[in-house]
Amino acid sequence: MKFLYRIVLLAGLLLNGSLQASLELGSLFTDHMVLQREMPIPVWGLADPQATIEVSFGEQIQTITADAEGQWMLHLEPEAASYDPRTMTVRALASQNAPIELSDVLVGEVWICSGQSNMQFGVNAVPELKALTAQSKHIRSFEVKRTVAFTEQATCEGEWLDSYPSSAVAFGFAYFLQAQADVPVGIILTAWGSSSLEAWMPRDMVETVPHFKTLMEEFDADTATRRKIQSILDGPQPWSKSDDVFLRRQTNVLYNAMMAPLAPYAARGLVWYQGERNTQSMYGMVEAPWFARNSGMLKYGDTLKKWMLRYRQEWGRDDFQFLVVMLPGYYNPPETSPQGDAESPITHSWAWIRESQLKALELPHVAVANTIDLGSEKNVHPRDKLPVAERLALLAARDIHGLEVEAEGPVMQRVEAAGDSLVVRFEHAAGLKTTDGKAPSAFWIADESAHWVSATAELRGETVVLRSTELKRPLYVRYAFAGKPGVNLVNAAGLPAYPFRTDRFQP
């Protein structure tokens, strides 16, 4: 429990001129909320020190005594999913105050959806998803107000609404998930455009991530930036565009205000659509522009894994699920990149951060939605969000709800040398084919010289055979390892093959 919660409430009481008996709940406990099914349900808040708190929901009645600071948390027993709205009642026993009654409460699947602008991207901007909103049902949302804080907050602004979230990806995911699982779905949306991974990291990760330690030391010493942040927060709203951008591109402060207050609200996991801000360099910590001082594409994978482990600690669950959206096709290489076009495997492109994102699969209870066939070469905010949502829901259906569905495209299993050819074998390759009936595209091969040439590719059952007249003994493969590769390889489910490389050449 966060001691700051007590400070916030006491400050409010002092402003009101009294310290009379009090009872408050965490920010996520409002009318219309969705509780996570089939797992213990934490309920927490603040009351008078040593007060006895009673929480009733359905047939359950639980009590607990607040600690010396007035903080309390209890856990309701797991509940089955239900479309029947119920009331949660919270009261301080032996108090004259009226109990708090939260009405229209459902039990189902709860997911946090977070990231930057492509998670924030509105459903109204995607006609295919907007058309589905008219027939959506049993989807509810809590949207966290976008702001920052220097220290971890116990509360945030927002309320549960009996309506779908504003985010295209979050809504689409909820829509397809609800249809598959046939339970209510609650989405907690906490996202802000152009934010880095480091913006969503708690300060104590300085102990595990060296570059984050450097960032926080510099941030603490940068009095001009800190004064500007405070001035914006104290000033009029809405903020100017430049002030808005300035706030969201800072380190740590988004976590403090927009993620810390959510834990440990019971949720299945977190959908993460972020990474664009971390593509500004290969290594990170570059001097300019100022907002690029974060982990670059090569550091991102290890940082992401540590971030996931830290969030699991915050929620107190080793099985807290992460669904990661792979960054789709886009081409905007830095000036320092080797020369190459949007399909070149040597350019310093988003191929490298996709590889970093896939490193998260080294952890259990993580899945990555492949979007290599999506996106736009010149638009960092592509509108093809519907297949992103569908693929996220398929992964959840398979990994969490136990449905027998194919949720992944072909995944490279191994590559075998065969004279002047390389044979690529895949998993999830039933019905391996191309979308246009042509030979598989976007395969490049190289020998020890690291000179990459476009491969002639041939489908043979569930394998792809690669060769080139330019190479007598090819050794390595890069597939779809480019900013915006032209891909056509899918399985029978129509899901695209995941990008990969078998070499370990340095970029």
Short mmCIF file of C-alpha atoms in Angstrom, two decimals:
data_model
loop_
_atom_site.label_atom_id
_atom_site.label_comp_id
_atom_site.label_asym_id
_atom_site.label_seq_id
_atom_site.Cartn_x
_atom_site.Cartn_y
_atom_site.Cartn_z
CA MET A 1 0.00 0.00 0.00
CA LYS A 2 1.25 3.46 -0.80
CA PHE A 3 1.80 5.82 2.11
CA LEU A 4 1.14 8.73 -0.24
CA TYR A 5 -2.51 7.70 -0.34
CA ARG A 6 -2.82 8.67 3.30
CA ILE A 7 -1.04 12.00 2.68
CA VAL A 8 -3.38 12.89 -0.19
CA LEU A 9 -6.51 12.21 1.84
CA LEU A 10 -5.27 13.96 4.96
CA ALA A 11 -4.45 17.03 2.88
CA GLY A 12 -7.98 17.05 1.53
CA LEU A 13 -9.49 16.73 4.98
CA LEU A 14 -7.36 19.53 6.33
CA LEU A 15 -8.48 21.78 3.50
CA ASN A 16 -12.06 21.04 4.49
CA GLY A 17 -11.28 22.08 8.03
CA SER A 18 -11.96 18.76 9.71
CA LEU A 19 -10.61 15.31 10.43
CA GLN A 20 -13.97 13.60 10.89
CA ALA A 21 -14.53 9.89 10.25
CA SER A 22 -13.58 9.07 6.69
CA LEU A 23 -13.82 6.25 4.19
CA GLU A 24 -12.45 6.33 0.66
CA LEU A 25 -11.77 3.72 -2.00
CA GLY A 26 -9.05 3.37 -4.58
CA SER A 27 -9.67 5.28 -7.81
CA LEU A 28 -10.74 2.24 -9.84
CA PHE A 29 -13.63 1.37 -7.54
CA THR A 30 -16.60 3.19 -9.07
CA ASP A 31 -20.04 2.40 -10.41
CA HIS A 32 -20.04 0.27 -13.61
CA MET A 33 -16.68 -1.31 -12.85
CA VAL A 34 -15.68 -4.75 -14.10
CA LEU A 35 -13.99 -7.14 -11.68
CA GLN A 36 -11.60 -9.80 -12.90
CA ARG A 37 -13.12 -13.26 -12.86
CA GLU A 38 -11.59 -16.40 -11.37
CA MET A 39 -8.87 -14.76 -9.29
CA PRO A 40 -8.72 -13.05 -5.88
CA ILE A 41 -10.05 -9.49 -6.05
CA PRO A 42 -8.10 -6.86 -4.07
CA VAL A 43 -10.24 -4.04 -2.67
CA TRP A 44 -8.47 -1.20 -0.91
CA GLY A 45 -8.84 2.29 0.41
CA LEU A 46 -8.42 4.58 3.37
CA ALA A 47 -10.31 4.98 6.63
CA ASP A 48 -9.72 6.11 10.17
CA PRO A 49 -6.78 4.33 11.81
CA GLN A 50 -7.80 0.96 13.27
CA ALA A 51 -11.32 1.22 11.82
CA THR A 52 -13.00 -2.05 10.89
CA ILE A 53 -13.95 -2.13 7.21
CA GLU A 54 -16.58 -4.42 5.76
CA VAL A 55 -16.88 -5.18 2.05
CA SER A 56 -19.84 -7.12 0.72
CA PHE A 57 -20.33 -8.32 -2.84
CA GLY A 58 -22.87 -10.93 -3.83
CA GLU A 59 -22.79 -13.59 -1.14
CA GLN A 60 -19.38 -12.54 0.12
CA ILE A 61 -18.76 -10.45 3.23
CA GLN A 62 -15.17 -9.70 4.22
CA THR A 63 -13.80 -7.51 7.00
CA ILE A 64 -10.40 -6.06 7.78
CA THR A 65 -8.92 -3.57 10.23
CA ALA A 66 -7.22 -0.47 8.87
CA ASP A 67 -3.61 0.00 9.92
CA ALA A 68 -2.19 2.85 11.99
CA GLU A 69 -2.16 5.08 8.89
CA GLY A 70 -5.73 4.17 7.99
CA GLN A 71 -4.73 2.11 4.98
CA TRP A 72 -6.50 -1.18 4.32
CA MET A 73 -6.75 -3.87 1.68
CA LEU A 74 -8.66 -7.11 1.60
CA HIS A 75 -9.14 -9.77 -1.05
CA LEU A 76 -12.51 -11.07 -2.10
CA GLU A 77 -12.64 -14.69 -3.13
CA PRO A 78 -12.60 -15.39 -6.88
CA GLU A 79 -15.91 -14.87 -8.66
CA ALA A 80 -17.28 -16.48 -11.80
CA ALA A 81 -18.01 -14.23 -14.78
CA SER A 82 -21.49 -12.76 -14.77
CA TYR A 83 -23.52 -10.41 -16.91
CA ASP A 84 -25.84 -9.76 -13.94
CA PRO A 85 -25.09 -6.35 -12.42
CA ARG A 86 -24.52 -6.37 -8.67
CA THR A 87 -23.69 -3.88 -5.94
CA MET A 88 -20.52 -3.71 -3.88
CA THR A 89 -21.04 -2.15 -0.46
CA VAL A 90 -18.17 -0.83 1.65
CA ARG A 91 -18.75 0.44 5.16
CA ALA A 92 -16.74 1.39 8.22
CA LEU A 93 -18.32 -0.48 11.10
CA ALA A 94 -19.15 1.55 14.21
CA SER A 95 -19.15 4.69 12.06
CA GLN A 96 -22.02 7.11 11.58
CA ASN A 97 -21.02 7.64 7.95
CA ALA A 98 -23.19 6.17 5.23
CA PRO A 99 -21.72 3.15 3.45
CA ILE A 100 -20.30 3.47 -0.05
CA GLU A 101 -22.41 1.59 -2.59
CA LEU A 102 -21.01 0.85 -6.02
CA SER A 103 -23.75 -0.17 -8.41
CA ASP A 104 -23.89 -1.99 -11.74
CA VAL A 105 -20.76 -4.07 -11.11
CA LEU A 106 -19.96 -6.92 -13.52
CA VAL A 107 -17.43 -9.74 -13.38
CA GLY A 108 -15.47 -10.71 -16.48
CA GLU A 109 -12.11 -10.11 -18.13
CA VAL A 110 -10.13 -6.97 -17.25
CA TRP A 111 -7.18 -5.75 -19.30
CA ILE A 112 -4.95 -2.69 -19.04
CA CYS A 113 -4.17 -1.18 -22.45
CA SER A 114 -1.14 1.08 -22.48
CA GLY A 115 1.55 2.58 -24.66
CA GLN A 116 1.91 5.61 -26.88
CA SER A 117 0.02 7.19 -29.77
CA ASN A 118 -0.87 4.04 -31.68
CA MET A 119 -2.60 2.74 -28.57
CA GLN A 120 -4.21 6.13 -28.04
CA PHE A 121 -5.26 6.25 -31.73
CA GLY A 122 -9.03 6.77 -31.79
CA VAL A 123 -11.63 4.22 -32.83
CA ASN A 124 -13.49 6.91 -34.77
CA ALA A 125 -10.50 7.15 -37.14
CA VAL A 126 -10.82 3.48 -38.17
CA PRO A 127 -14.06 2.98 -40.13
CA GLU A 128 -13.92 -0.82 -39.94
CA LEU A 129 -13.79 -0.69 -36.15
CA LYS A 130 -16.15 2.25 -35.78
CA ALA A 131 -18.76 0.17 -37.63
CA LEU A 132 -18.51 -2.50 -34.92
CA THR A 133 -19.27 -0.14 -32.06
CA ALA A 134 -23.00 -0.19 -32.85
CA GLN A 135 -23.17 -3.91 -32.12
CA SER A 136 -20.70 -4.00 -29.24
CA LYS A 137 -22.05 -4.96 -25.84
CA HIS A 138 -20.83 -5.87 -22.37
CA ILE A 139 -17.69 -3.75 -22.87
CA ARG A 140 -16.77 -1.14 -20.28
CA SER A 141 -13.88 1.24 -19.95
CA PHE A 142 -11.90 3.32 -17.49
CA GLU A 143 -9.70 5.96 -19.12
CA VAL A 144 -6.92 7.37 -16.95
CA LYS A 145 -6.49 11.13 -17.26
CA ARG A 146 -3.20 11.97 -18.97
CA THR A 147 -0.90 13.77 -16.55
CA VAL A 148 2.44 13.39 -14.80
CA ALA A 149 3.78 13.40 -11.24
CA PHE A 150 7.22 13.52 -9.63
CA THR A 151 6.37 10.78 -7.15
CA GLU A 152 4.20 7.67 -7.26
CA GLN A 153 0.56 8.56 -6.79
CA ALA A 154 -2.08 6.46 -5.05
CA THR A 155 -4.99 7.96 -6.97
CA CYS A 156 -5.78 8.99 -10.53
CA GLU A 157 -8.64 10.71 -12.31
CA GLY A 158 -11.13 8.61 -14.22
CA GLU A 159 -14.29 6.57 -13.83
CA TRP A 160 -15.76 3.38 -15.19
CA LEU A 161 -18.16 3.97 -18.08
CA ASP A 162 -20.71 1.57 -19.47
CA SER A 163 -19.25 2.05 -22.94
CA TYR A 164 -16.32 1.02 -25.10
CA PRO A 165 -12.86 2.66 -24.84
CA SER A 166 -11.86 5.48 -27.19
CA SER A 167 -8.77 3.61 -28.42
CA ALA A 168 -9.15 1.69 -31.70
CA VAL A 169 -6.85 -1.16 -30.66
CA ALA A 170 -8.29 -1.37 -27.14
CA PHE A 171 -11.87 -1.39 -28.42
CA GLY A 172 -11.18 -3.91 -31.15
CA PHE A 173 -9.36 -6.20 -28.73
CA ALA A 174 -12.25 -5.97 -26.26
CA TYR A 175 -14.82 -6.56 -29.02
CA PHE A 176 -13.23 -9.75 -30.34
CA LEU A 177 -12.29 -10.97 -26.87
CA GLN A 178 -15.83 -10.53 -25.62
CA ALA A 179 -17.21 -12.49 -28.57
CA GLN A 180 -14.74 -15.34 -28.04
CA ALA A 181 -14.89 -15.62 -24.25
CA ASP A 182 -18.57 -14.65 -23.90
CA VAL A 183 -17.97 -12.64 -20.72
CA PRO A 184 -18.04 -8.93 -19.88
CA VAL A 185 -14.80 -7.13 -20.74
CA GLY A 186 -13.35 -4.16 -18.89
CA ILE A 187 -10.60 -2.05 -20.43
CA ILE A 188 -8.41 0.29 -18.38
CA LEU A 189 -6.87 2.65 -20.91
CA THR A 190 -3.73 4.48 -19.84
CA ALA A 191 -1.77 5.72 -22.85
CA TRP A 192 -0.06 8.87 -24.06
CA GLY A 193 1.43 9.62 -27.45
CA SER A 194 5.20 9.73 -28.05
CA SER A 195 6.01 8.35 -24.60
CA SER A 196 9.08 6.14 -24.21
CA LEU A 197 9.30 2.87 -22.33
CA GLU A 198 11.27 4.77 -19.70
CA ALA A 199 8.33 7.11 -19.12
CA TRP A 200 6.38 4.09 -17.81
CA MET A 201 9.14 2.77 -15.54
CA PRO A 202 9.03 3.09 -11.73
CA ARG A 203 11.96 4.88 -10.17
CA ASP A 204 13.24 1.80 -8.34
CA MET A 205 14.20 0.26 -11.70
CA VAL A 206 17.39 2.34 -11.40
CA GLU A 207 18.61 -0.71 -9.47
CA THR A 208 18.28 -3.04 -12.47
CA VAL A 209 18.63 -0.81 -15.56
CA PRO A 210 21.90 1.17 -15.70
CA HIS A 211 20.87 3.63 -18.40
CA PHE A 212 17.65 4.38 -16.49
CA LYS A 213 19.74 5.16 -13.41
CA THR A 214 21.67 7.69 -15.51
CA LEU A 215 18.44 9.19 -16.84
CA MET A 216 16.97 9.62 -13.37
CA GLU A 217 20.14 11.16 -11.98
CA GLU A 218 20.15 13.67 -14.81
CA PHE A 219 16.43 14.33 -14.40
CA ASP A 220 16.85 14.97 -10.66
CA ALA A 221 19.68 17.39 -11.36
CA ASP A 222 17.84 19.23 -14.13
CA THR A 223 16.11 21.93 -12.09
CA ALA A 224 14.99 23.84 -15.18
CA THR A 225 13.05 20.86 -16.51
CA ARG A 226 11.53 20.11 -13.12
CA ARG A 227 10.47 23.73 -12.68
CA LYS A 228 8.91 23.74 -16.14
CA ILE A 229 6.97 20.56 -15.41
CA GLN A 230 5.63 22.02 -12.17
CA SER A 231 4.75 25.29 -13.90
CA ILE A 232 2.73 23.42 -16.53
CA LEU A 233 0.93 21.37 -13.89
CA ASP A 234 0.12 24.50 -11.89
CA GLY A 235 -0.94 26.48 -14.96
CA PRO A 236 -4.18 26.63 -16.92
CA GLN A 237 -5.65 23.72 -18.84
CA PRO A 238 -5.97 22.51 -21.48
CA TRP A 239 -2.24 22.59 -22.01
CA SER A 240 -0.73 23.96 -25.17
CA LYS A 241 0.46 21.35 -27.65
CA SER A 242 4.09 22.09 -26.87
CA ASP A 243 3.52 21.74 -23.12
CA ASP A 244 1.59 18.51 -23.66
CA VAL A 245 4.45 17.08 -25.71
CA PHE A 246 7.01 18.26 -23.16
CA LEU A 247 5.26 16.42 -20.33
CA ARG A 248 4.69 13.11 -22.05
CA ARG A 249 8.27 12.79 -23.27
CA GLN A 250 9.77 12.85 -19.79
CA THR A 251 11.16 9.87 -17.92
CA ASN A 252 9.32 8.03 -15.09
CA VAL A 253 6.66 10.67 -14.48
CA LEU A 254 3.93 8.95 -16.53
CA TYR A 255 4.30 5.79 -14.49
CA ASN A 256 3.94 7.79 -11.29
CA ALA A 257 0.65 9.41 -12.30
CA MET A 258 -0.94 6.99 -14.75
CA MET A 259 0.15 3.46 -13.83
CA ALA A 260 1.09 3.33 -10.15
CA PRO A 261 -2.49 4.12 -8.99
CA LEU A 262 -3.83 1.10 -10.91
CA ALA A 263 -1.95 -1.58 -8.99
CA PRO A 264 -2.92 -4.07 -7.75
CA TYR A 265 -6.42 -3.89 -9.31
CA ALA A 266 -7.21 -7.40 -10.45
CA ALA A 267 -6.61 -7.70 -14.19
CA ARG A 268 -5.67 -10.49 -16.54
CA GLY A 269 -2.77 -8.53 -17.93
CA LEU A 270 -1.56 -5.65 -20.06
CA VAL A 271 -1.69 -4.98 -23.80
CA TRP A 272 1.42 -2.97 -24.73
CA TYR A 273 1.59 -0.99 -27.97
CA GLN A 274 4.72 1.09 -27.63
CA GLY A 275 8.23 1.36 -29.01
CA GLU A 276 8.15 4.05 -31.67
CA ARG A 277 9.71 6.60 -29.30
CA ASN A 278 12.59 4.18 -28.66
CA THR A 279 13.50 3.82 -32.35
CA GLN A 280 15.36 7.09 -32.66
CA SER A 281 18.73 5.39 -32.33
CA MET A 282 20.22 1.94 -32.27
CA TYR A 283 21.73 2.26 -28.81
CA GLY A 284 20.01 5.16 -27.08
CA MET A 285 21.25 7.89 -24.75
CA VAL A 286 22.00 10.15 -27.69
CA GLU A 287 22.59 13.81 -26.95
CA ALA A 288 20.03 15.22 -29.37
CA PRO A 289 17.16 15.57 -29.65
CA TRP A 290 16.60 15.90 -25.91
CA PHE A 291 13.62 13.56 -25.91
CA ALA A 292 15.62 10.73 -27.51
CA ARG A 293 17.47 9.98 -24.30
CA ASN A 294 16.03 6.52 -23.77
CA SER A 295 16.92 2.94 -24.60
CA GLY A 296 17.58 2.53 -28.30
CA MET A 297 16.44 -0.38 -30.42
CA LEU A 298 19.20 -2.77 -29.34
CA LYS A 299 18.74 -2.09 -25.61
CA TYR A 300 14.96 -2.16 -25.73
CA GLY A 301 14.47 -5.93 -25.46
CA ASP A 302 16.38 -6.44 -22.22
CA THR A 303 14.80 -3.32 -20.74
CA LEU A 304 11.34 -4.51 -21.74
CA LYS A 305 11.82 -7.84 -20.00
CA LYS A 306 12.97 -6.18 -16.78
CA TRP A 307 9.99 -3.82 -17.01
CA MET A 308 7.58 -6.73 -17.34
CA LEU A 309 9.09 -8.48 -14.34
CA ARG A 310 8.81 -5.29 -12.30
CA TYR A 311 5.12 -4.90 -13.22
CA ARG A 312 4.46 -8.49 -12.20
CA GLN A 313 6.00 -7.63 -8.85
CA GLU A 314 3.71 -4.60 -8.59
CA TRP A 315 0.62 -6.70 -9.28
CA GLY A 316 1.89 -9.58 -7.16
CA ARG A 317 1.34 -12.17 -9.88
CA ASP A 318 3.90 -14.16 -11.84
CA ASP A 319 1.22 -14.99 -14.41
CA PHE A 320 0.31 -11.37 -15.14
CA GLN A 321 -0.03 -11.61 -18.92
CA PHE A 322 1.59 -9.30 -21.47
CA LEU A 323 0.37 -8.99 -25.04
CA VAL A 324 2.83 -6.96 -27.08
CA VAL A 325 2.00 -5.35 -30.42
CA MET A 326 4.95 -5.69 -32.76
CA LEU A 327 5.71 -2.42 -34.51
CA PRO A 328 4.33 -2.61 -38.07
CA GLY A 329 5.93 -1.57 -41.33
CA TYR A 330 7.41 1.94 -41.43
CA TYR A 331 10.52 3.47 -42.99
CA ASN A 332 12.34 6.45 -41.54
CA PRO A 333 15.98 5.49 -40.98
CA PRO A 334 18.31 7.77 -39.02
CA GLU A 335 20.89 9.75 -40.99
CA THR A 336 23.67 7.57 -39.60
CA SER A 337 22.13 4.39 -41.04
CA PRO A 338 23.78 2.38 -43.81
CA GLN A 339 22.16 3.15 -47.13
CA GLY A 340 19.22 1.01 -48.15
CA ASP A 341 15.60 1.25 -49.13
CA ALA A 342 12.46 0.27 -47.20
CA GLU A 343 13.03 -3.43 -47.95
CA SER A 344 16.76 -3.53 -47.28
CA PRO A 345 17.93 -5.85 -44.48
CA ILE A 346 20.96 -3.70 -43.61
CA THR A 347 19.22 -0.39 -42.90
CA HIS A 348 18.91 0.71 -39.28
CA SER A 349 15.16 0.26 -39.42
CA TRP A 350 12.35 -0.85 -37.16
CA ALA A 351 13.46 -4.43 -37.87
CA TRP A 352 15.82 -4.10 -34.94
CA ILE A 353 13.21 -3.05 -32.42
CA ARG A 354 10.89 -5.83 -33.61
CA GLU A 355 13.70 -8.25 -32.81
CA SER A 356 13.98 -6.62 -29.39
CA GLN A 357 10.22 -6.91 -28.84
CA LEU A 358 10.38 -10.63 -29.66
CA LYS A 359 12.98 -11.08 -26.90
CA ALA A 360 10.09 -10.66 -24.46
CA LEU A 361 9.00 -14.16 -25.49
CA GLU A 362 11.87 -15.46 -23.37
CA LEU A 363 9.55 -14.80 -20.40
CA PRO A 364 6.48 -16.95 -19.68
CA HIS A 365 2.98 -15.55 -20.15
CA VAL A 366 4.05 -13.21 -22.94
CA ALA A 367 2.82 -13.16 -26.53
CA VAL A 368 3.63 -10.86 -29.45
CA ALA A 369 1.07 -9.99 -32.10
CA ASN A 370 2.79 -10.01 -35.49
CA THR A 371 2.05 -6.95 -37.62
CA ILE A 372 4.83 -7.26 -40.21
CA ASP A 373 2.28 -7.22 -43.05
CA LEU A 374 0.61 -4.05 -41.76
CA GLY A 375 1.58 -0.40 -41.42
CA SER A 376 2.54 2.34 -43.82
CA GLU A 377 5.94 3.22 -45.22
CA LYS A 378 5.56 6.93 -44.45
CA ASN A 379 2.76 7.14 -41.85
CA VAL A 380 3.76 6.39 -38.27
CA HIS A 381 0.06 6.19 -37.37
CA PRO A 382 -1.38 3.58 -39.74
CA ARG A 383 -5.12 3.01 -39.78
CA ASP A 384 -5.09 -0.77 -40.22
CA LYS A 385 -5.82 -1.37 -36.55
CA LEU A 386 -8.57 -4.00 -36.98
CA PRO A 387 -6.19 -6.93 -37.72
CA VAL A 388 -4.02 -5.81 -34.80
CA ALA A 389 -7.01 -6.16 -32.49
CA GLU A 390 -8.04 -9.48 -34.01
CA ARG A 391 -4.59 -10.98 -33.53
CA LEU A 392 -4.34 -9.80 -29.93
CA ALA A 393 -7.70 -11.41 -29.18
CA LEU A 394 -6.60 -14.66 -30.84
CA LEU A 395 -3.52 -14.81 -28.61
CA ALA A 396 -5.67 -14.25 -25.52
CA ALA A 397 -8.18 -16.84 -26.70
CA ARG A 398 -5.45 -19.46 -27.05
CA ASP A 399 -3.18 -18.65 -24.13
CA ILE A 400 -5.73 -17.67 -21.51
CA HIS A 401 -9.14 -18.99 -22.46
CA GLY A 402 -7.96 -22.36 -23.74
CA LEU A 403 -9.64 -22.16 -27.12
CA GLU A 404 -8.20 -24.32 -29.87
CA VAL A 405 -7.38 -21.61 -32.38
CA GLU A 406 -4.33 -20.86 -34.47
CA ALA A 407 -3.09 -17.60 -33.02
CA GLU A 408 0.35 -17.29 -34.61
CA GLY A 409 1.73 -17.15 -38.09
CA PRO A 410 4.67 -19.32 -39.16
CA VAL A 411 7.63 -19.11 -36.75
CA MET A 412 11.11 -20.09 -37.86
CA GLN A 413 12.09 -23.34 -36.16
CA ARG A 414 15.50 -23.95 -37.73
CA VAL A 415 17.49 -23.37 -40.90
CA GLU A 416 19.39 -26.24 -42.54
CA ALA A 417 22.25 -25.89 -45.03
CA ALA A 418 21.93 -28.02 -48.17
CA GLY A 419 24.83 -27.26 -50.50
CA ASP A 420 24.03 -24.08 -52.35
CA SER A 421 20.65 -23.78 -50.59
CA LEU A 422 19.17 -23.09 -47.20
CA VAL A 423 15.99 -24.80 -46.01
CA VAL A 424 13.83 -22.89 -43.54
CA ARG A 425 11.55 -25.01 -41.37
CA PHE A 426 8.64 -23.43 -39.52
CA GLU A 427 6.30 -24.04 -36.64
CA HIS A 428 2.64 -22.95 -36.98
CA ALA A 429 3.08 -23.67 -40.68
CA ALA A 430 0.03 -25.82 -41.50
CA GLY A 431 -1.17 -24.79 -44.95
CA LEU A 432 1.93 -22.69 -45.63
CA LYS A 433 1.25 -20.51 -48.66
CA THR A 434 1.59 -17.04 -50.12
CA THR A 435 -1.19 -14.52 -50.24
CA ASP A 436 -0.68 -13.78 -53.93
CA GLY A 437 0.22 -17.23 -55.25
CA LYS A 438 3.74 -16.05 -56.07
CA ALA A 439 7.04 -17.20 -54.60
CA PRO A 440 7.70 -16.18 -50.99
CA SER A 441 9.21 -12.71 -50.76
CA ALA A 442 11.38 -10.71 -48.33
CA PHE A 443 14.02 -13.44 -47.85
CA TRP A 444 17.67 -12.39 -47.91
CA ILE A 445 20.71 -14.63 -47.53
CA ALA A 446 24.41 -14.09 -46.86
CA ASP A 447 27.68 -15.93 -46.33
CA GLU A 448 30.52 -15.11 -43.95
CA SER A 449 31.17 -11.88 -45.84
CA ALA A 450 27.89 -10.46 -44.52
CA HIS A 451 26.98 -9.38 -48.03
CA TRP A 452 23.22 -9.74 -48.22
CA VAL A 453 21.49 -10.69 -51.47
CA SER A 454 17.83 -11.18 -52.26
CA ALA A 455 17.07 -14.89 -52.27
CA THR A 456 15.12 -16.93 -54.75
CA ALA A 457 12.54 -18.65 -52.55
CA GLU A 458 10.54 -21.81 -53.24
CA LEU A 459 7.74 -23.31 -51.17
CA ARG A 460 8.10 -27.02 -50.39
CA GLY A 461 5.37 -28.23 -48.09
CA GLU A 462 5.90 -26.50 -44.78
CA THR A 463 9.40 -25.32 -45.67
CA VAL A 464 10.93 -22.58 -47.81
CA VAL A 465 14.06 -23.32 -49.85
CA LEU A 466 16.39 -20.39 -50.49
CA ARG A 467 19.25 -19.92 -52.93
CA SER A 468 21.00 -17.31 -55.05
CA THR A 469 23.34 -17.50 -58.01
CA GLU A 470 25.52 -14.96 -56.21
CA LEU A 471 26.32 -17.27 -53.29
CA LYS A 472 27.90 -20.71 -53.49
CA ARG A 473 27.50 -21.51 -49.79
CA PRO A 474 24.88 -19.34 -48.10
CA LEU A 475 24.93 -19.49 -44.31
CA TYR A 476 22.49 -16.94 -42.91
CA VAL A 477 18.91 -15.77 -43.48
CA ARG A 478 17.09 -12.56 -42.77
CA TYR A 479 13.35 -12.67 -43.35
CA ALA A 480 11.19 -9.51 -43.39
CA PHE A 481 14.06 -7.84 -41.58
CA ALA A 482 13.47 -4.36 -42.97
CA GLY A 483 11.57 -1.18 -42.28
CA LYS A 484 8.63 -1.94 -44.57
CA PRO A 485 9.19 -5.36 -46.16
CA GLY A 486 6.88 -6.66 -48.84
CA VAL A 487 5.73 -9.94 -47.32
CA ASN A 488 3.33 -12.61 -48.56
CA LEU A 489 4.05 -15.75 -46.50
CA VAL A 490 1.16 -16.95 -44.31
CA ASN A 491 -0.30 -20.15 -42.88
CA ALA A 492 -3.75 -21.61 -43.46
CA ALA A 493 -5.19 -19.21 -40.87
CA GLY A 494 -3.95 -16.29 -42.97
CA LEU A 495 -1.53 -15.16 -40.26
CA PRO A 496 1.81 -13.76 -41.46
CA ALA A 497 5.19 -15.37 -40.81
CA TYR A 498 7.19 -13.72 -38.04
CA PRO A 499 10.33 -11.82 -39.05
CA PHE A 500 13.65 -13.32 -38.04
CA ARG A 501 17.37 -13.41 -38.67
CA THR A 502 19.81 -16.27 -38.05
CA ASP A 503 23.03 -14.23 -38.16
CA ARG A 504 24.55 -12.30 -35.29
CA PHE A 505 26.29 -9.64 -37.30
CA GLN A 506 26.43 -6.28 -35.57
CA PRO A 507 24.37 -3.49 -37.19
#
